[in-house]
């Protein structure tokens, strides 16, 4: 990977500031290459409705339904940044619709050693969209009967 500027100790506070900003505004989770959660922030814990510590060691497969989310995680393991939208399950069984940005984190040898997930909740938007679609379908059905 080519660097456009040389890293200096002065970069570190700026990078910490970026991470602090992300931590305040996004649900974040860090995954080991085996697909297990190593750490989550409080926003993630609140979104899933369980204490942050309860997620340590949880496999991605236990939180998601099969499909694009896991495939995007696999792409991140190959070193590719990836985005996906999909269904997740809270520990209480309630569904969540989330969009996830998978960010591969590399070591000095350029190997992916961790994957960071930035999650945004789409559940309310998905629910409202489904209700609107149901209303439109009902109106269309009723109008067809009238004609």
PDB file of C-alpha atoms in Angstrom, residues 12-147:
ATOM      1  CA  UNK A  12      -2.189   9.845  16.414  1.00  0.00           C
ATOM      2  CA  UNK A  13      -4.328  12.463  18.223  1.00  0.00           C
ATOM      3  CA  UNK A  14      -6.188  13.187  14.990  1.00  0.00           C
ATOM      4  CA  UNK A  15      -6.832   9.488  14.439  1.00  0.00           C
ATOM      5  CA  UNK A  16      -8.038   9.118  18.031  1.00  0.00           C
ATOM      6  CA  UNK A  17     -10.367  12.054  17.398  1.00  0.00           C
ATOM      7  CA  UNK A  18     -11.814  10.336  14.327  1.00  0.00           C
ATOM      8  CA  UNK A  19     -12.399   7.134  16.276  1.00  0.00           C
ATOM      9  CA  UNK A  20     -13.967   9.063  19.156  1.00  0.00           C
ATOM     10  CA  UNK A  21     -16.331  10.730  16.683  1.00  0.00           C
ATOM     11  CA  UNK A  22     -17.303   7.408  15.127  1.00  0.00           C
ATOM     12  CA  UNK A  23     -17.819   5.910  18.577  1.00  0.00           C
ATOM     13  CA  UNK A  24     -20.244   8.711  19.494  1.00  0.00           C
ATOM     14  CA  UNK A  25     -22.255   8.497  16.260  1.00  0.00           C
ATOM     15  CA  UNK A  26     -22.238   4.855  15.098  1.00  0.00           C
ATOM     16  CA  UNK A  27     -22.852   1.382  16.382  1.00  0.00           C
ATOM     17  CA  UNK A  28     -19.423  -0.253  16.084  1.00  0.00           C
ATOM     18  CA  UNK A  29     -18.223  -3.822  16.378  1.00  0.00           C
ATOM     19  CA  UNK A  30     -14.806  -5.366  15.858  1.00  0.00           C
ATOM     20  CA  UNK A  31     -14.549  -8.922  14.552  1.00  0.00           C
ATOM     21  CA  UNK A  32     -11.665 -11.353  14.576  1.00  0.00           C
ATOM     22  CA  UNK A  33     -10.921 -13.120  11.269  1.00  0.00           C
ATOM     23  CA  UNK A  34     -12.836 -16.173  12.510  1.00  0.00           C
ATOM     24  CA  UNK A  35     -16.053 -14.107  12.544  1.00  0.00           C
ATOM     25  CA  UNK A  36     -16.292 -13.693  16.313  1.00  0.00           C
ATOM     26  CA  UNK A  37     -16.902 -10.357  17.977  1.00  0.00           C
ATOM     27  CA  UNK A  38     -13.942  -9.118  19.983  1.00  0.00           C
ATOM     28  CA  UNK A  39     -15.429  -5.778  21.047  1.00  0.00           C
ATOM     29  CA  UNK A  40     -18.516  -3.578  20.614  1.00  0.00           C
ATOM     30  CA  UNK A  41     -19.310  -0.038  21.644  1.00  0.00           C
ATOM     31  CA  UNK A  42     -22.258   1.092  23.762  1.00  0.00           C
ATOM     32  CA  UNK A  43     -24.289   2.172  20.715  1.00  0.00           C
ATOM     33  CA  UNK A  44     -24.041  -1.368  19.349  1.00  0.00           C
ATOM     34  CA  UNK A  45     -25.091  -2.795  22.711  1.00  0.00           C
ATOM     35  CA  UNK A  46     -28.086  -0.435  22.889  1.00  0.00           C
ATOM     36  CA  UNK A  47     -29.134  -1.255  19.324  1.00  0.00           C
ATOM     37  CA  UNK A  48     -29.106  -4.974  20.066  1.00  0.00           C
ATOM     38  CA  UNK A  49     -30.594  -4.516  23.552  1.00  0.00           C
ATOM     39  CA  UNK A  50     -27.932  -6.331  25.567  1.00  0.00           C
ATOM     40  CA  UNK A  51     -24.845  -5.410  27.607  1.00  0.00           C
ATOM     41  CA  UNK A  52     -21.687  -4.824  25.560  1.00  0.00           C
ATOM     42  CA  UNK A  53     -19.773  -7.542  27.430  1.00  0.00           C
ATOM     43  CA  UNK A  54     -22.349 -10.161  26.426  1.00  0.00           C
ATOM     44  CA  UNK A  55     -21.255  -9.989  22.779  1.00  0.00           C
ATOM     45  CA  UNK A  56     -17.622 -11.033  23.313  1.00  0.00           C
ATOM     46  CA  UNK A  57     -16.974 -14.193  21.322  1.00  0.00           C
ATOM     47  CA  UNK A  58     -20.374 -14.145  19.597  1.00  0.00           C
ATOM     48  CA  UNK A  59     -20.240 -15.409  16.031  1.00  0.00           C
ATOM     49  CA  UNK A  60     -21.556 -13.174  13.253  1.00  0.00           C
ATOM     50  CA  UNK A  61     -23.753 -16.075  12.092  1.00  0.00           C
ATOM     51  CA  UNK A  62     -25.689 -15.967  15.394  1.00  0.00           C
ATOM     52  CA  UNK A  63     -26.702 -12.348  14.762  1.00  0.00           C
ATOM     53  CA  UNK A  64     -27.578 -12.498  11.070  1.00  0.00           C
ATOM     54  CA  UNK A  65     -29.691 -14.356   8.610  1.00  0.00           C
ATOM     55  CA  UNK A  66     -27.889 -16.038   5.686  1.00  0.00           C
ATOM     56  CA  UNK A  67     -27.080 -13.765   2.789  1.00  0.00           C
ATOM     57  CA  UNK A  68     -25.281 -10.620   1.795  1.00  0.00           C
ATOM     58  CA  UNK A  69     -24.033  -9.498   5.200  1.00  0.00           C
ATOM     59  CA  UNK A  70     -21.842 -12.577   5.659  1.00  0.00           C
ATOM     60  CA  UNK A  71     -20.648 -12.388   2.050  1.00  0.00           C
ATOM     61  CA  UNK A  72     -19.579  -8.773   2.591  1.00  0.00           C
ATOM     62  CA  UNK A  73     -17.718  -9.821   5.753  1.00  0.00           C
ATOM     63  CA  UNK A  74     -15.853 -12.431   3.689  1.00  0.00           C
ATOM     64  CA  UNK A  75     -14.878  -9.696   1.213  1.00  0.00           C
ATOM     65  CA  UNK A  76     -13.509  -7.618   4.105  1.00  0.00           C
ATOM     66  CA  UNK A  77     -11.442 -10.603   5.208  1.00  0.00           C
ATOM     67  CA  UNK A  78      -9.911 -10.573   1.723  1.00  0.00           C
ATOM     68  CA  UNK A  79      -8.976  -6.935   2.326  1.00  0.00           C
ATOM     69  CA  UNK A  80     -11.822  -5.316   0.422  1.00  0.00           C
ATOM     70  CA  UNK A  81     -13.964  -2.638   2.042  1.00  0.00           C
ATOM     71  CA  UNK A  82     -17.575  -3.784   1.677  1.00  0.00           C
ATOM     72  CA  UNK A  83     -21.100  -2.613   2.395  1.00  0.00           C
ATOM     73  CA  UNK A  84     -24.216  -4.676   2.907  1.00  0.00           C
ATOM     74  CA  UNK A  85     -27.773  -4.372   4.102  1.00  0.00           C
ATOM     75  CA  UNK A  86     -29.491  -7.187   5.864  1.00  0.00           C
ATOM     76  CA  UNK A  87     -31.547  -8.671   8.632  1.00  0.00           C
ATOM     77  CA  UNK A  88     -30.035  -9.175  12.074  1.00  0.00           C
ATOM     78  CA  UNK A  89     -31.573 -10.665  15.182  1.00  0.00           C
ATOM     79  CA  UNK A  90     -31.410  -9.173  18.641  1.00  0.00           C
ATOM     80  CA  UNK A  91     -30.805 -11.604  21.518  1.00  0.00           C
ATOM     81  CA  UNK A  92     -34.523 -11.304  22.364  1.00  0.00           C
ATOM     82  CA  UNK A  93     -35.437 -12.488  18.836  1.00  0.00           C
ATOM     83  CA  UNK A  94     -36.585  -9.112  17.530  1.00  0.00           C
ATOM     84  CA  UNK A  95     -35.435  -8.407  13.956  1.00  0.00           C
ATOM     85  CA  UNK A  96     -33.265  -5.463  12.991  1.00  0.00           C
ATOM     86  CA  UNK A  97     -32.579  -4.190   9.487  1.00  0.00           C
ATOM     87  CA  UNK A  98     -29.101  -2.739   9.341  1.00  0.00           C
ATOM     88  CA  UNK A  99     -26.686  -1.403   6.804  1.00  0.00           C
ATOM     89  CA  UNK A 100     -23.112  -2.384   7.561  1.00  0.00           C
ATOM     90  CA  UNK A 101     -19.844  -0.972   6.308  1.00  0.00           C
ATOM     91  CA  UNK A 102     -17.086  -3.545   6.773  1.00  0.00           C
ATOM     92  CA  UNK A 103     -13.617  -2.038   7.158  1.00  0.00           C
ATOM     93  CA  UNK A 104     -10.624  -4.394   7.042  1.00  0.00           C
ATOM     94  CA  UNK A 105      -7.847  -3.478   9.472  1.00  0.00           C
ATOM     95  CA  UNK A 106      -4.359  -4.501   8.387  1.00  0.00           C
ATOM     96  CA  UNK A 107      -1.158  -5.168  10.278  1.00  0.00           C
ATOM     97  CA  UNK A 108       2.315  -4.039   9.210  1.00  0.00           C
ATOM     98  CA  UNK A 109       2.595  -7.104   6.946  1.00  0.00           C
ATOM     99  CA  UNK A 110      -0.617  -5.982   5.184  1.00  0.00           C
ATOM    100  CA  UNK A 111      -2.649  -8.923   6.551  1.00  0.00           C
ATOM    101  CA  UNK A 112      -6.206  -8.404   7.751  1.00  0.00           C
ATOM    102  CA  UNK A 113      -6.123  -9.009  11.498  1.00  0.00           C
ATOM    103  CA  UNK A 114      -9.472  -7.488  12.424  1.00  0.00           C
ATOM    104  CA  UNK A 115     -12.604  -6.182  10.710  1.00  0.00           C
ATOM    105  CA  UNK A 116     -14.497  -3.160  11.974  1.00  0.00           C
ATOM    106  CA  UNK A 117     -18.235  -2.929  11.322  1.00  0.00           C
ATOM    107  CA  UNK A 118     -20.030   0.427  11.245  1.00  0.00           C
ATOM    108  CA  UNK A 119     -23.763  -0.209  11.554  1.00  0.00           C
ATOM    109  CA  UNK A 120     -26.760   2.019  10.880  1.00  0.00           C
ATOM    110  CA  UNK A 121     -30.322   1.039  11.849  1.00  0.00           C
ATOM    111  CA  UNK A 122     -32.788   0.881   8.948  1.00  0.00           C
ATOM    112  CA  UNK A 123     -35.540  -0.933  10.867  1.00  0.00           C
ATOM    113  CA  UNK A 124     -37.886   2.061  11.126  1.00  0.00           C
ATOM    114  CA  UNK A 125     -37.441   2.961   7.445  1.00  0.00           C
ATOM    115  CA  UNK A 126     -38.028  -0.651   6.377  1.00  0.00           C
ATOM    116  CA  UNK A 127     -41.154  -0.905   8.544  1.00  0.00           C
ATOM    117  CA  UNK A 128     -42.584   2.365   7.201  1.00  0.00           C
ATOM    118  CA  UNK A 129     -41.824   1.297   3.631  1.00  0.00           C
ATOM    119  CA  UNK A 130     -43.588  -2.049   4.167  1.00  0.00           C
ATOM    120  CA  UNK A 131     -46.657  -0.283   5.599  1.00  0.00           C
ATOM    121  CA  UNK A 132     -46.761   2.141   2.659  1.00  0.00           C
ATOM    122  CA  UNK A 133     -46.490  -0.734   0.195  1.00  0.00           C
ATOM    123  CA  UNK A 134     -49.332  -2.563   1.960  1.00  0.00           C
ATOM    124  CA  UNK A 135     -51.526   0.573   1.770  1.00  0.00           C
ATOM    125  CA  UNK A 136     -50.803   1.047  -1.933  1.00  0.00           C
ATOM    126  CA  UNK A 137     -51.568  -2.613  -2.617  1.00  0.00           C
ATOM    127  CA  UNK A 138     -54.853  -2.340  -0.677  1.00  0.00           C
ATOM    128  CA  UNK A 139     -55.875   0.787  -2.588  1.00  0.00           C
ATOM    129  CA  UNK A 140     -55.006  -0.873  -5.901  1.00  0.00           C
ATOM    130  CA  UNK A 141     -57.032  -3.973  -4.992  1.00  0.00           C
ATOM    131  CA  UNK A 142     -60.044  -1.899  -3.920  1.00  0.00           C
ATOM    132  CA  UNK A 143     -59.850   0.224  -7.041  1.00  0.00           C
ATOM    133  CA  UNK A 144     -59.766  -2.900  -9.237  1.00  0.00           C
ATOM    134  CA  UNK A 145     -62.950  -4.144  -7.542  1.00  0.00           C
ATOM    135  CA  UNK A 146     -64.690  -0.807  -8.154  1.00  0.00           C
ATOM    136  CA  UNK A 147     -63.830  -0.810 -11.865  1.00  0.00           C
TER     137      UNK A 147
END
